[in-house]
PDB file of C-alpha atoms in Angstrom:
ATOM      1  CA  UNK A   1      13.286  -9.199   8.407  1.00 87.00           C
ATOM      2  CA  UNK A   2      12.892  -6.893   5.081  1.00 91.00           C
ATOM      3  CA  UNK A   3      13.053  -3.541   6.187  1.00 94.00           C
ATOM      4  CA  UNK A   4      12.756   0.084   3.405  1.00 96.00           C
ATOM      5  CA  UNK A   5      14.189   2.906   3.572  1.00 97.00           C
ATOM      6  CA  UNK A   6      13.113   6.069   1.409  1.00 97.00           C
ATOM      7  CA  UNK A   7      14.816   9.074   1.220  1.00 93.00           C
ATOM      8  CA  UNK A   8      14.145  11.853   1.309  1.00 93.00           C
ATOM      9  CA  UNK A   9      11.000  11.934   3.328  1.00 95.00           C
ATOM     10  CA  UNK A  10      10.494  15.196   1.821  1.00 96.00           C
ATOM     11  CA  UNK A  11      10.966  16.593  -1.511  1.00 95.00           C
ATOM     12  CA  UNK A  12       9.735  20.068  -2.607  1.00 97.00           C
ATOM     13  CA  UNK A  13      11.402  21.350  -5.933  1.00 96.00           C
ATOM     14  CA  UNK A  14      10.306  24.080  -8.983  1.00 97.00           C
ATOM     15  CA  UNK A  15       7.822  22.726 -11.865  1.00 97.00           C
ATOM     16  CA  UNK A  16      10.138  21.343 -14.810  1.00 97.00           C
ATOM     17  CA  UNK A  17      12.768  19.620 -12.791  1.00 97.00           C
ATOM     18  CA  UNK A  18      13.956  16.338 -12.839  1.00 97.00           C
ATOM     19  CA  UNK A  19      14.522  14.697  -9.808  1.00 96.00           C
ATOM     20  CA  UNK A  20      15.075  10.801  -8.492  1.00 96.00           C
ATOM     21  CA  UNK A  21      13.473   9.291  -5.221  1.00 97.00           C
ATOM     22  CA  UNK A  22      15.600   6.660  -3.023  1.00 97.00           C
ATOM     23  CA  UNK A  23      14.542   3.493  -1.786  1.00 98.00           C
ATOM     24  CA  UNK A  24      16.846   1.017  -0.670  1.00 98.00           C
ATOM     25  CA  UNK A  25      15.865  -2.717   1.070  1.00 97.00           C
ATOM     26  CA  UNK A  26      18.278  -4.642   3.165  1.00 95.00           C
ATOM     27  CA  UNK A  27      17.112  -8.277   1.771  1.00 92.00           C
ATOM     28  CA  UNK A  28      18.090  -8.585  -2.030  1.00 91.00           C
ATOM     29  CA  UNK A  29      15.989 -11.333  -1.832  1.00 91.00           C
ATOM     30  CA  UNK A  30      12.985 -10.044  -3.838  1.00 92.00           C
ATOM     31  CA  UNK A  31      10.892 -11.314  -6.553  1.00 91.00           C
ATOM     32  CA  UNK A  32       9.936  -7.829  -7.189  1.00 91.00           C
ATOM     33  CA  UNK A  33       9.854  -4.101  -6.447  1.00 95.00           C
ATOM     34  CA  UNK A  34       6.828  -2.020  -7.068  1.00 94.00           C
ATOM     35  CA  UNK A  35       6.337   2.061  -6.972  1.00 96.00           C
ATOM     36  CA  UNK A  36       3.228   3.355  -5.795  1.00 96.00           C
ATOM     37  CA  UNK A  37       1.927   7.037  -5.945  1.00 96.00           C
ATOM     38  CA  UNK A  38      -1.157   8.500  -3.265  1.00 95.00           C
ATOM     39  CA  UNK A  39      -2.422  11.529  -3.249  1.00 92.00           C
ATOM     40  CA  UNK A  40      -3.877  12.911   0.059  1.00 86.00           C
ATOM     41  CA  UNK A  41      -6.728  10.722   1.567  1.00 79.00           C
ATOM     42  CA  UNK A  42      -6.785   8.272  -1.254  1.00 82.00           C
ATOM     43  CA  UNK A  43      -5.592   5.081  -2.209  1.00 88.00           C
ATOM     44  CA  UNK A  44      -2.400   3.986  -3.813  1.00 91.00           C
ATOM     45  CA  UNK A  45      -2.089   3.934  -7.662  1.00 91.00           C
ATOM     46  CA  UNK A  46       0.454   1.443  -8.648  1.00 90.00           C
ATOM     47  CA  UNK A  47       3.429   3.208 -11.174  1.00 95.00           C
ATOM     48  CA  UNK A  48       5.813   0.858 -11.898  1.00 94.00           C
ATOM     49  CA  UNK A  49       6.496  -3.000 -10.732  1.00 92.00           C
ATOM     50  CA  UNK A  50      10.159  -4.217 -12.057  1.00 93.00           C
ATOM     51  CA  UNK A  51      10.679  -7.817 -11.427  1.00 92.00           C
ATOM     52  CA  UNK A  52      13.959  -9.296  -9.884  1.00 92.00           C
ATOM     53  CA  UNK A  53      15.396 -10.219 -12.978  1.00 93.00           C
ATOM     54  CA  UNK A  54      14.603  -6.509 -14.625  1.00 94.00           C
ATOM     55  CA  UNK A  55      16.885  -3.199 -14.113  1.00 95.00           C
ATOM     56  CA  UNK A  56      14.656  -0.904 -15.150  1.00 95.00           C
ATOM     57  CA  UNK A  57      10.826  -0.366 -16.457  1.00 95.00           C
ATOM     58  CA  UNK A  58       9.502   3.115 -17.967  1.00 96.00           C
ATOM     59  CA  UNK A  59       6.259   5.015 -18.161  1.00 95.00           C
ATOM     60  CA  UNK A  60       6.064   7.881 -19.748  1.00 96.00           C
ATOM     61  CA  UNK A  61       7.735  10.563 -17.409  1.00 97.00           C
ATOM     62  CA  UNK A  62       8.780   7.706 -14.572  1.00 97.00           C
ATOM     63  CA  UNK A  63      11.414   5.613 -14.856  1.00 97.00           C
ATOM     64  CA  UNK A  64      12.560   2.968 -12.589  1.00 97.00           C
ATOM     65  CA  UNK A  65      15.816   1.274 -11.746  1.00 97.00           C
ATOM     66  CA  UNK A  66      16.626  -1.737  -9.415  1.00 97.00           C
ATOM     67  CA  UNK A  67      19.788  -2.997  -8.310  1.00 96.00           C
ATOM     68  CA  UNK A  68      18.882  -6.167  -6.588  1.00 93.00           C
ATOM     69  CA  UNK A  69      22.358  -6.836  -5.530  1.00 92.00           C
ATOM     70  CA  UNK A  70      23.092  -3.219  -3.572  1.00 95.00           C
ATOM     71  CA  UNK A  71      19.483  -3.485  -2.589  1.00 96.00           C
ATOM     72  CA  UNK A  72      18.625  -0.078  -4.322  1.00 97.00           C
ATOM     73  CA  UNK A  73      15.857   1.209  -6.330  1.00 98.00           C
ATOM     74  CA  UNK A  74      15.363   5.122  -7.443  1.00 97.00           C
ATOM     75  CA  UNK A  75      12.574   6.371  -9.495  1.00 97.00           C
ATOM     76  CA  UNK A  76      13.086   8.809 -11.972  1.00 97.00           C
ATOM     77  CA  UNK A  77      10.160  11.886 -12.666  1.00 97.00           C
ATOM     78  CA  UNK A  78      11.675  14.124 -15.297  1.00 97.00           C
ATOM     79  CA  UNK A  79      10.071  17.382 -16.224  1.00 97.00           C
ATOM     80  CA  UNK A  80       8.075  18.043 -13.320  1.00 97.00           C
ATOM     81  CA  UNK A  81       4.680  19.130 -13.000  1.00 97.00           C
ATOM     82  CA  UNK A  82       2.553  20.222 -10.382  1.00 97.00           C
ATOM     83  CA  UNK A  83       0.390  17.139 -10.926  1.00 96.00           C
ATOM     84  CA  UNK A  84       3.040  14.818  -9.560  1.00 97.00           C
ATOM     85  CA  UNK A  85       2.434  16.142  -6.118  1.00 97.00           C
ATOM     86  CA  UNK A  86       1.852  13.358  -3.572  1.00 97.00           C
ATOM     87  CA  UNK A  87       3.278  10.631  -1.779  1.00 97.00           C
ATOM     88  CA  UNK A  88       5.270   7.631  -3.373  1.00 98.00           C
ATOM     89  CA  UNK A  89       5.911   4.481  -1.929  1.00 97.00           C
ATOM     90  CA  UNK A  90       8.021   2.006  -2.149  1.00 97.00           C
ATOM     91  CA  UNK A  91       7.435  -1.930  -1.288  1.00 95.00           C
ATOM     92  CA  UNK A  92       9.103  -5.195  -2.342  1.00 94.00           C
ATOM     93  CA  UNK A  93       7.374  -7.887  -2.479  1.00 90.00           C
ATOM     94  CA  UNK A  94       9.990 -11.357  -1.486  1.00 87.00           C
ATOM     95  CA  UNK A  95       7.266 -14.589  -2.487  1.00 77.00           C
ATOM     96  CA  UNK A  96       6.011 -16.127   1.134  1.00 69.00           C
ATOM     97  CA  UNK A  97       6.084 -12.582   2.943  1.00 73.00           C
ATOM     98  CA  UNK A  98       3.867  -9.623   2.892  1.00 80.00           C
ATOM     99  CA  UNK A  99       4.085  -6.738   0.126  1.00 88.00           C
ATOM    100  CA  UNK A 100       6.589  -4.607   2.694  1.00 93.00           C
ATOM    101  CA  UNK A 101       6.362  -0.684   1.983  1.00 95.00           C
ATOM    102  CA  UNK A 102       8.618   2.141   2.887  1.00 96.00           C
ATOM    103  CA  UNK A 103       7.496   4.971   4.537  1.00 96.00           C
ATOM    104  CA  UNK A 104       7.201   7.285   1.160  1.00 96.00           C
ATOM    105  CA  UNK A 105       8.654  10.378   0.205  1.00 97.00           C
ATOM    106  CA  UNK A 106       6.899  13.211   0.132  1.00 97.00           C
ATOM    107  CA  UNK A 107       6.782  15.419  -3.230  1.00 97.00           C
ATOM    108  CA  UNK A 108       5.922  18.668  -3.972  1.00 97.00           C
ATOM    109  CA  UNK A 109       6.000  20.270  -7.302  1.00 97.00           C
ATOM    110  CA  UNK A 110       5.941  24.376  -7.277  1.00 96.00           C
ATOM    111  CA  UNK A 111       4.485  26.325 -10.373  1.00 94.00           C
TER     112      UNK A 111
ATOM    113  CA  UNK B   1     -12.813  -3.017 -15.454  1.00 64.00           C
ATOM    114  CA  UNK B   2     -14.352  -1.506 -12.260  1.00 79.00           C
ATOM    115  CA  UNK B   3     -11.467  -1.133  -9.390  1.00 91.00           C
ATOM    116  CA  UNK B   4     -11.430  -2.235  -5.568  1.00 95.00           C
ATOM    117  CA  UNK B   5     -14.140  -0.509  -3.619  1.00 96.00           C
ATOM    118  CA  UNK B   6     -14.410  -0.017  -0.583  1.00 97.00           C
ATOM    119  CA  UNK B   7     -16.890   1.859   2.127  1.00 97.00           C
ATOM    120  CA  UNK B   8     -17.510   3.371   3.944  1.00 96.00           C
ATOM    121  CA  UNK B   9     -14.645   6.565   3.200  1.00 95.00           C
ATOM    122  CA  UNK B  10     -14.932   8.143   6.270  1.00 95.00           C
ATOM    123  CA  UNK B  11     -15.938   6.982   9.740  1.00 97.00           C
ATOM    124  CA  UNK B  12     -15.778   8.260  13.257  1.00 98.00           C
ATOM    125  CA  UNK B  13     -16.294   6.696  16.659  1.00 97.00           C
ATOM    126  CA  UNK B  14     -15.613   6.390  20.051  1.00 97.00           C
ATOM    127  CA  UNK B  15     -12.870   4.295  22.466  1.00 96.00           C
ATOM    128  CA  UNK B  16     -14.801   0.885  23.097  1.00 97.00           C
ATOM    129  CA  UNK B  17     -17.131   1.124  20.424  1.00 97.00           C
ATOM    130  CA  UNK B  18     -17.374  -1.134  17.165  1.00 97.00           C
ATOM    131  CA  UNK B  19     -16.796  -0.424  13.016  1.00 98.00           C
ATOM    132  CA  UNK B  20     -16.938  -2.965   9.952  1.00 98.00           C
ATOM    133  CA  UNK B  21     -15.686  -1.862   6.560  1.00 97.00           C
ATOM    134  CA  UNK B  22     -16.114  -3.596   3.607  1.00 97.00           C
ATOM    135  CA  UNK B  23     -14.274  -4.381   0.760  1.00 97.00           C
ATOM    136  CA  UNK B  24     -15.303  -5.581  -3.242  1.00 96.00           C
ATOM    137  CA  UNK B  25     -11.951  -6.636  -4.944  1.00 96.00           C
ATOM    138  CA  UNK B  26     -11.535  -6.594  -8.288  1.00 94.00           C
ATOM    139  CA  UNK B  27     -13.401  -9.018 -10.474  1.00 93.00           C
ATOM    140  CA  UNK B  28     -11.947 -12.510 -10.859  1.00 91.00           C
ATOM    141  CA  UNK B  29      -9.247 -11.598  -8.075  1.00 93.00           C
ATOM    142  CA  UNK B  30      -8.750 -14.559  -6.195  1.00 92.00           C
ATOM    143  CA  UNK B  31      -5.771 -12.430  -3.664  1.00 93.00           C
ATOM    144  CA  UNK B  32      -7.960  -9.773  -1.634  1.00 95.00           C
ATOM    145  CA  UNK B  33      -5.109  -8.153   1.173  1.00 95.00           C
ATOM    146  CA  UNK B  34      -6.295  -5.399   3.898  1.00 97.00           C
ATOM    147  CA  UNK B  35      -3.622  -3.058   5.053  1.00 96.00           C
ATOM    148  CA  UNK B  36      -3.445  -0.491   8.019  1.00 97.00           C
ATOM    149  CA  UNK B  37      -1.862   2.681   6.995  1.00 95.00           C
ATOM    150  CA  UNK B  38      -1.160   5.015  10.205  1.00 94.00           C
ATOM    151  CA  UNK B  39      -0.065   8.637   9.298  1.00 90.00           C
ATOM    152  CA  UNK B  40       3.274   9.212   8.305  1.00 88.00           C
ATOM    153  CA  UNK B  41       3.765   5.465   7.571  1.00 91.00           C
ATOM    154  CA  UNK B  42       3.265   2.805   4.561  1.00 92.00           C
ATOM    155  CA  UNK B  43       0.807   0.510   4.920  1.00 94.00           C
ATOM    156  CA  UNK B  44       0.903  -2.596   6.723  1.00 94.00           C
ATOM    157  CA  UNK B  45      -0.436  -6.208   6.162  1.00 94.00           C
ATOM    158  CA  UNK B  46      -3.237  -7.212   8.627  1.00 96.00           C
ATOM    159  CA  UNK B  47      -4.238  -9.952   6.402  1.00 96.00           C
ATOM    160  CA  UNK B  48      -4.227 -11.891   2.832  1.00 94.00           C
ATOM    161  CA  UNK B  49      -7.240 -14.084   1.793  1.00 94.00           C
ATOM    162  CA  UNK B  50      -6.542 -16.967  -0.900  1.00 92.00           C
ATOM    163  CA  UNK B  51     -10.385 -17.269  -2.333  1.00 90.00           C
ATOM    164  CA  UNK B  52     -11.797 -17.497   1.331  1.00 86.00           C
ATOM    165  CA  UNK B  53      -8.964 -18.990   3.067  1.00 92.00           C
ATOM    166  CA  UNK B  54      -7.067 -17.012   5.148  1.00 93.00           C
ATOM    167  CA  UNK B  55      -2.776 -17.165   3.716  1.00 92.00           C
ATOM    168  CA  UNK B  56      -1.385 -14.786   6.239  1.00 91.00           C
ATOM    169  CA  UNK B  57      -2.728 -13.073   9.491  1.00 94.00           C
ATOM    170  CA  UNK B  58       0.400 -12.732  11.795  1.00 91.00           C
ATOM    171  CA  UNK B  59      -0.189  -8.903  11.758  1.00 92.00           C
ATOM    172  CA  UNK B  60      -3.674  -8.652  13.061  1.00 95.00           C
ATOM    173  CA  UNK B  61      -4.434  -8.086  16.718  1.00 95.00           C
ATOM    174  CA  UNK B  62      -6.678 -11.122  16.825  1.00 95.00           C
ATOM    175  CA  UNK B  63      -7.983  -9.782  20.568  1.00 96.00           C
ATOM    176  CA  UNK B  64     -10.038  -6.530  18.573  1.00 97.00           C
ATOM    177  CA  UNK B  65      -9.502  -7.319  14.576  1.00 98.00           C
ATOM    178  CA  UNK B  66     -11.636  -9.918  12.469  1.00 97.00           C
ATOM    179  CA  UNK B  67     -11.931 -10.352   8.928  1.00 97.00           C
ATOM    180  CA  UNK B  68     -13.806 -12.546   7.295  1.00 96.00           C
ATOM    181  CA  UNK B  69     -14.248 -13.359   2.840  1.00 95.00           C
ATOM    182  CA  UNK B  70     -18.002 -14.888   2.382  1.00 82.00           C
ATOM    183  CA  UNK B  71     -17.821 -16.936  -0.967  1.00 85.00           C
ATOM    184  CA  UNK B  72     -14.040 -15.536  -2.034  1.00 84.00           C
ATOM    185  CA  UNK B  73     -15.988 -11.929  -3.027  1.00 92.00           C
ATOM    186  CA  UNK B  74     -16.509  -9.558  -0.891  1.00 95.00           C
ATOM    187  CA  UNK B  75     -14.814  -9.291   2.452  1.00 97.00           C
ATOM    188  CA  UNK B  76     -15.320  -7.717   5.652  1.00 97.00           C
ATOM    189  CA  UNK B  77     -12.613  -5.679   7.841  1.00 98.00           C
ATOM    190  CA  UNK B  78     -13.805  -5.148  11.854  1.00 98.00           C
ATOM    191  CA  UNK B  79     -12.649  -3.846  15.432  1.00 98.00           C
ATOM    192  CA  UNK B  80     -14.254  -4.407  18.542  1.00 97.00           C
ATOM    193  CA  UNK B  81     -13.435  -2.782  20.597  1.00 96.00           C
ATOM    194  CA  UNK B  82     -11.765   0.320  19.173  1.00 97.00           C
ATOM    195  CA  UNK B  83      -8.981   1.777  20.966  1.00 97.00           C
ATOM    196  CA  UNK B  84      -7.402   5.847  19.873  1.00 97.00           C
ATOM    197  CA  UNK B  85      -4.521   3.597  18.054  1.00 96.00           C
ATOM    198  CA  UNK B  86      -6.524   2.170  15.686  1.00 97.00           C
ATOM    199  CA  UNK B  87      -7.072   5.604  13.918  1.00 97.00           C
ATOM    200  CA  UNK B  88      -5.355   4.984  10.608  1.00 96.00           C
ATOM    201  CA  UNK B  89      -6.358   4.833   7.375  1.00 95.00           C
ATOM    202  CA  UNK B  90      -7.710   0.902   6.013  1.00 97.00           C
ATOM    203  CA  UNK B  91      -6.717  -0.286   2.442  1.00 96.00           C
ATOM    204  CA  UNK B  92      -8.133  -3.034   1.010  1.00 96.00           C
ATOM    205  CA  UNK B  93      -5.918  -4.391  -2.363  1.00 94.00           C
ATOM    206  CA  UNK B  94      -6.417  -7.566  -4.557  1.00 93.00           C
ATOM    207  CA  UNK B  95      -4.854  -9.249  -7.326  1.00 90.00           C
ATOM    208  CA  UNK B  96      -4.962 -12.445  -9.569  1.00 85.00           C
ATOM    209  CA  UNK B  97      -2.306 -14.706  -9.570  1.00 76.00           C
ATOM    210  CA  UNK B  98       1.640 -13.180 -10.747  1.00 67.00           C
ATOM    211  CA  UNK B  99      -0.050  -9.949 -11.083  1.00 70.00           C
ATOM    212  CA  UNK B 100       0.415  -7.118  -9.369  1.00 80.00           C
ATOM    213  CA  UNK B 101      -1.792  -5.035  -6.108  1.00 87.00           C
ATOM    214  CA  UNK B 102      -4.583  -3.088  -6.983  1.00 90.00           C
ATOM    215  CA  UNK B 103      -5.905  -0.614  -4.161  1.00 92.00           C
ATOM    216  CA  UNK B 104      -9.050   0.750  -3.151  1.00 94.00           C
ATOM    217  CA  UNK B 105      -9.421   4.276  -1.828  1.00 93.00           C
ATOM    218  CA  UNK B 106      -9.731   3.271   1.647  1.00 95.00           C
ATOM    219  CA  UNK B 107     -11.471   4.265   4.384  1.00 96.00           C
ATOM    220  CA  UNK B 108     -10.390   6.348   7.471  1.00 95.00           C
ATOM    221  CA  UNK B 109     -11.333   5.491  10.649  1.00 96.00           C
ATOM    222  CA  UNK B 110     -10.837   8.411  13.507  1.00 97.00           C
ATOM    223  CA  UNK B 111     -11.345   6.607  16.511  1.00 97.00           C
ATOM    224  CA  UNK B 112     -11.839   9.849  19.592  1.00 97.00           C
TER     225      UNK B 112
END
């Protein structure tokens, strides 16, 4: 059974750092990995999907590794802003099984 | 391109009673998923619709949950009865086929 892992739950650091979330998956066996930001009481915004045969995918700010084999993804957020407070999750999606999300990490971003 | 929507945002009821939420996917999706998202935790599959076929249900507590996709549009998310567990928030996501999710805002239920 897949089971995520993020760490840290929770992440509070100064505007204009760079900083990298964990998530790590105990089956490698994934067609793909996907980042998702929410912000309080909302839904979830997807940020970056990289598929199994990718090692990384940018946007903008974010960037996003995978390491299929150690089962280990970390996003990237570099220059922090205040705006990039909220909640990002990780899932992995592994073809006939459901979209399986961490728990998130928890980031806040102080002016 | 209009996103997922869903309503209501925001209910409240008691133990024992009944709710319905309702979700509008994405134009053209043919994937519509609803997820159960309890505080502090990701979401969860309850169940994945193919057009109006159900794919996967495993997750939902078939005893209280139903969900049902009229025409492969529009679906409908419901519990009766409630119990204090079910207080969570209720994301509805589609997609068309090798795409990625796309989520609605969701609605949260605070069952008292």
């Amino acid at each position: 059974k897949q089971e995520v892992t993020q760490i840290p739950a929770a992440l509070s650091v100064p505007e204009g750092e760079n900083l990298v979330l964990n998530c790590s998956f105990t089956d490698s066996a994934i067609y793909n990995l996907q980042w998702f930001r929410q912000d309080p009481g909302k839904g979830l915004t997807s940020l970056l999907l990289i598929q199994s045969s990718q090692r990384e995918q940018t946007s903008g700010r974010l960037n996003a590794s995978l390491d299929k084999s150690s089962g280990r993804s970390t996003l990237y957020i570099a220059a922090s802003q205040p705006g990039d407070s909220a909640t990002y999750l990780c899932a992995v999606y592994s073809g006939n099984t459901p979209l399986v999300f961490g728990k998130g990490t928890r980031l806040s971003v102080i002016a | 391109e209009a996103g997922v929507a869903q309503s209501p945002r925001y209910k409240i009821i008691e133990k024992r009673q009944s709710v319905a939420f309702w979700c509008n996917p994405i134009s053209g999706h043919a994937t519509l998923y609803w997820y159960q998202q309890i505080l502090g935790q990701g979401p969860k599959l309850l169940i994945q619709f193919q057009n109006n076929g159900v794919v996967d249900d495993s997750q939902l507590p078939k005893d209280r949950f139903s969900a049902e996709r009229l025409k492969g549009v529009d679906s409908t998310l419901k519990i009766q009865p409630a119990k204090l567990e079910d207080s969570a928030v209720y994301l509805c996501a589609s997609k068309t086929s090798g795409r990625e999710q796309y989520f609605g805002p969701g609605t949260r239920l605070t069952v008292t």
